[in-house]
Short mmCIF file of C-alpha atoms in Angstrom, two decimals:
data_model
loop_
_atom_site.label_atom_id
_atom_site.label_comp_id
_atom_site.label_asym_id
_atom_site.label_seq_id
_atom_site.Cartn_x
_atom_site.Cartn_y
_atom_site.Cartn_z
CA MET A 1 186.22 -27.71 -52.96
CA GLN A 2 187.99 -29.53 -50.10
CA ASP A 3 186.23 -27.44 -47.59
CA PHE A 4 182.87 -28.36 -48.92
CA PHE A 5 183.56 -32.04 -50.09
CA GLY A 6 186.06 -33.05 -47.35
CA LYS A 7 189.40 -34.69 -48.25
CA ASP A 8 188.09 -38.11 -47.75
CA LEU A 9 185.61 -37.79 -50.57
CA LEU A 10 188.03 -36.20 -52.97
CA ASP A 11 190.51 -39.06 -52.44
CA HIS A 12 187.66 -41.39 -53.45
CA PHE A 13 187.02 -39.29 -56.70
CA GLU A 14 190.73 -39.20 -57.71
CA ALA A 15 190.85 -42.98 -57.61
CA LEU A 16 187.89 -43.34 -59.94
CA ASN A 17 189.16 -41.54 -63.12
CA LEU A 18 186.09 -39.72 -63.71
CA GLU A 19 187.76 -37.32 -66.30
CA GLN A 20 187.63 -40.16 -68.63
CA LEU A 21 183.80 -40.03 -68.78
CA ASN A 22 181.83 -37.89 -71.24
CA TRP A 23 178.42 -36.17 -70.66
CA LEU A 24 175.74 -37.48 -73.19
CA GLU A 25 172.40 -35.95 -72.07
CA ARG A 26 170.31 -34.75 -69.20
CA ARG A 27 166.72 -35.87 -68.10
CA SER A 28 164.29 -34.50 -65.46
CA TYR A 29 161.75 -36.25 -63.48
CA THR A 30 159.08 -34.94 -61.04
CA LEU A 31 157.89 -36.89 -58.11
CA ASN A 32 154.84 -36.27 -55.75
CA CYS A 33 156.83 -36.63 -52.62
CA ASN A 34 159.10 -34.53 -50.22
CA TRP A 35 162.78 -34.50 -51.31
CA LYS A 36 163.72 -36.16 -48.15
CA VAL A 37 161.66 -39.08 -48.99
CA PHE A 38 163.66 -39.66 -52.10
CA VAL A 39 166.90 -39.17 -50.24
CA ASP A 40 165.74 -41.79 -47.47
CA ASN A 41 164.97 -44.20 -50.30
CA TYR A 42 168.50 -43.87 -51.80
CA LEU A 43 170.25 -44.18 -48.52
CA ASP A 44 168.38 -47.39 -47.14
CA GLY A 45 171.42 -49.51 -47.61
CA GLY A 46 169.85 -51.42 -50.74
CA TYR A 47 167.19 -52.86 -48.47
CA HIS A 48 164.39 -52.17 -51.13
CA VAL A 49 166.44 -53.29 -54.21
CA PRO A 50 165.63 -57.14 -54.03
CA HIS A 51 161.99 -56.28 -53.59
CA LEU A 52 161.65 -53.20 -56.03
CA HIS A 53 164.57 -53.50 -58.50
CA ARG A 54 164.47 -57.03 -59.70
CA GLY A 55 166.44 -56.52 -62.92
CA LEU A 56 169.33 -54.57 -60.95
CA ASN A 57 169.24 -56.87 -58.14
CA SER A 58 169.66 -60.03 -60.51
CA VAL A 59 173.30 -58.59 -61.30
CA LEU A 60 174.27 -57.39 -57.70
CA ASP A 61 176.01 -59.55 -55.25
CA TYR A 62 173.58 -58.35 -52.51
CA GLY A 63 175.25 -60.55 -49.94
CA ASN A 64 178.32 -58.41 -50.01
CA TYR A 65 176.75 -55.16 -50.35
CA THR A 66 178.54 -52.38 -48.11
CA ILE A 67 177.82 -49.06 -46.70
CA ALA A 68 180.52 -46.69 -45.56
CA THR A 69 180.16 -43.14 -44.38
CA GLY A 70 182.27 -40.08 -44.32
CA GLU A 71 181.93 -36.82 -42.76
CA ARG A 72 179.23 -35.53 -45.35
CA PHE A 73 178.80 -38.52 -47.78
CA CYS A 74 177.83 -42.18 -47.86
CA LEU A 75 179.10 -44.84 -50.19
CA GLN A 76 177.10 -47.79 -50.95
CA SER A 77 178.68 -50.32 -53.09
CA SER A 78 178.22 -53.99 -54.37
CA PRO A 79 180.17 -56.54 -56.60
CA ILE A 80 178.46 -57.28 -59.99
CA VAL A 81 177.85 -60.82 -60.77
CA SER A 82 178.33 -60.67 -64.53
CA THR A 83 177.65 -64.42 -65.26
CA VAL A 84 174.14 -64.53 -64.09
CA GLY A 85 170.93 -62.46 -63.76
CA ASP A 86 168.73 -60.40 -66.37
CA GLY A 87 170.34 -60.57 -69.77
CA LYS A 88 169.14 -56.93 -70.72
CA THR A 89 170.46 -55.68 -67.46
CA ARG A 90 173.65 -57.75 -67.56
CA GLU A 91 174.37 -56.19 -71.03
CA VAL A 92 174.59 -52.60 -69.63
CA ARG A 93 175.60 -53.06 -66.00
CA LYS A 94 179.15 -54.67 -66.30
CA GLY A 95 182.23 -54.67 -64.28
CA THR A 96 182.66 -54.65 -60.65
CA PRO A 97 181.84 -53.09 -58.11
CA ALA A 98 178.90 -50.72 -58.48
CA PHE A 99 179.47 -47.44 -56.56
CA TYR A 100 176.55 -45.30 -55.16
CA TYR A 101 177.65 -42.04 -53.71
CA TRP A 102 175.40 -39.60 -51.80
CA ILE A 103 176.77 -36.18 -51.05
CA TYR A 104 174.93 -34.17 -48.44
CA PRO A 105 172.30 -32.95 -48.86
CA ASN A 106 170.99 -33.75 -52.33
CA PHE A 107 173.36 -35.27 -54.75
CA MET A 108 174.09 -38.64 -55.85
CA ILE A 109 176.47 -40.39 -58.28
CA ASN A 110 175.78 -43.80 -59.59
CA LEU A 111 178.96 -45.52 -61.11
CA TYR A 112 179.59 -48.69 -63.12
CA ALA A 113 182.32 -49.70 -65.44
CA GLY A 114 182.18 -47.00 -68.18
CA VAL A 115 178.81 -45.55 -67.05
CA MET A 116 177.95 -42.85 -64.66
CA ASP A 117 174.63 -40.84 -63.79
CA THR A 118 174.37 -38.07 -61.35
CA ASN A 119 171.09 -37.06 -59.57
CA LEU A 120 170.43 -33.81 -58.36
CA VAL A 121 167.31 -33.58 -55.91
CA ILE A 122 165.50 -30.43 -55.91
CA PRO A 123 162.47 -29.63 -53.54
CA ARG A 124 159.78 -27.96 -55.45
CA GLY A 125 157.21 -28.04 -52.61
CA VAL A 126 156.28 -29.79 -49.52
CA ASP A 127 155.19 -32.96 -51.49
CA ARG A 128 156.90 -32.31 -54.86
CA THR A 129 160.40 -33.00 -56.01
CA GLU A 130 162.45 -32.79 -59.16
CA VAL A 131 165.22 -34.96 -59.86
CA ILE A 132 167.75 -34.05 -62.55
CA PHE A 133 169.89 -36.94 -64.26
CA ASP A 134 172.98 -36.26 -66.19
CA TYR A 135 174.25 -39.25 -67.96
CA TYR A 136 178.20 -39.90 -68.68
CA PHE A 137 179.78 -42.71 -70.66
CA ALA A 138 183.31 -43.61 -71.37
CA ASP A 139 182.52 -43.89 -75.08
CA ILE A 140 179.82 -41.65 -76.67
CA SER A 141 180.59 -42.33 -80.42
CA ASP A 142 177.96 -43.56 -82.89
CA ARG A 143 179.20 -47.16 -82.48
CA GLU A 144 178.30 -47.29 -78.77
CA LYS A 145 174.98 -45.28 -79.35
CA GLN A 146 172.40 -48.13 -78.71
CA GLN A 147 174.45 -49.54 -75.82
CA ASN A 148 174.17 -45.95 -74.04
CA LEU A 149 170.69 -45.54 -74.93
CA ALA A 150 169.88 -48.80 -73.53
CA SER A 151 171.73 -47.97 -70.20
CA ILE A 152 169.77 -44.96 -69.95
CA ALA A 153 166.45 -46.79 -70.63
CA LEU A 154 167.47 -49.12 -67.64
CA SER A 155 168.25 -46.23 -65.45
CA GLU A 156 164.70 -44.61 -66.32
CA GLN A 157 163.12 -48.15 -65.43
CA ILE A 158 164.78 -48.07 -62.02
CA GLN A 159 163.76 -44.42 -61.56
CA ALA A 160 160.02 -45.30 -62.37
CA GLU A 161 160.18 -48.05 -59.81
CA ASP A 162 161.67 -45.47 -57.22
CA VAL A 163 158.97 -42.86 -58.09
CA ALA A 164 156.27 -45.45 -57.32
CA ILE A 165 157.73 -46.36 -53.85
CA CYS A 166 158.56 -42.74 -52.98
CA GLU A 167 155.05 -41.56 -53.60
CA SER A 168 153.60 -44.55 -51.73
CA VAL A 169 155.78 -43.66 -48.78
CA GLN A 170 154.64 -40.02 -48.99
CA ARG A 171 151.07 -41.16 -48.77
CA GLY A 172 151.82 -43.45 -45.87
CA LEU A 173 153.41 -40.41 -43.89
CA ALA A 174 150.17 -38.74 -44.18
CA SER A 175 148.43 -41.59 -42.46
CA ARG A 176 147.04 -40.94 -38.97
CA SER A 177 148.47 -44.50 -38.08
CA TYR A 178 151.90 -43.80 -39.23
CA LEU A 179 154.56 -44.06 -36.60
CA ALA A 180 158.25 -43.64 -36.92
CA GLY A 181 160.49 -46.59 -36.48
CA ARG A 182 164.08 -47.23 -35.68
CA LEU A 183 166.78 -47.19 -38.32
CA SER A 184 168.65 -50.38 -39.13
CA VAL A 185 172.12 -50.29 -37.62
CA ARG A 186 173.42 -52.67 -40.46
CA ARG A 187 171.70 -51.04 -43.43
CA GLU A 188 170.72 -47.40 -42.77
CA ALA A 189 174.12 -45.84 -41.65
CA GLY A 190 173.79 -43.48 -44.62
CA GLU A 191 170.22 -42.44 -43.58
CA HIS A 192 171.40 -41.88 -40.11
CA LEU A 193 174.16 -39.47 -41.25
CA PHE A 194 171.57 -37.65 -43.44
CA HIS A 195 169.19 -37.10 -40.59
CA LYS A 196 172.00 -36.06 -38.12
CA LEU A 197 173.36 -33.45 -40.77
CA LEU A 198 170.18 -32.14 -41.62
CA TYR A 199 169.00 -31.89 -37.73
CA ALA A 200 172.25 -29.85 -37.29
CA ASP A 201 171.57 -27.40 -40.13
CA LEU A 202 167.83 -27.11 -39.15
CA LYS A 203 168.83 -26.25 -35.32
CA ALA A 204 171.58 -23.81 -36.51
CA GLY A 205 169.14 -22.06 -38.91
CA LEU A 206 166.37 -21.69 -36.18
CA SER A 207 169.13 -20.54 -33.69
CA GLY A 208 170.32 -18.01 -36.31
#
């Protein structure tokens, strides 16, 4: 496991006490975009959050959003401002900070206080992607059922917003006027790591 994840990532996980979380359910989503578009969207350093995810942005301290990279992972994190923001979002996104892990090439972990969802991104074609969400909670008893379902509903809302932007980006990539731009040094360190690792694997595959 250490050979795949790396000691730096395993050290992160040990501090999170993930064994205290319990699996509740799985949901699957299909997007009309290439899988790399979905990963790029996830790794943009929160750049799209204020514009696309208004509810989530209302409880994130975006001014203190941070991005850190390891050998094969990226961690984006933000403090949560629990006294302001959208009431419905505030109820199911409590505590501080929020952690967003991406593990090369296609796995994400979104972690809040007592709440986690994992995202497995599976290519289903050149312009088709399946994302499998697994939802975990500290308490899955009947007394927390409505709260947990509200958390999943918020996650689905965010996913629907991401589907719209990813499919729009996919259409834009097909435009004859599309030109690749430079990555943001401040915001897109994770995206740069993804591109670098993927390039190395593709090059090695071609050489083989």
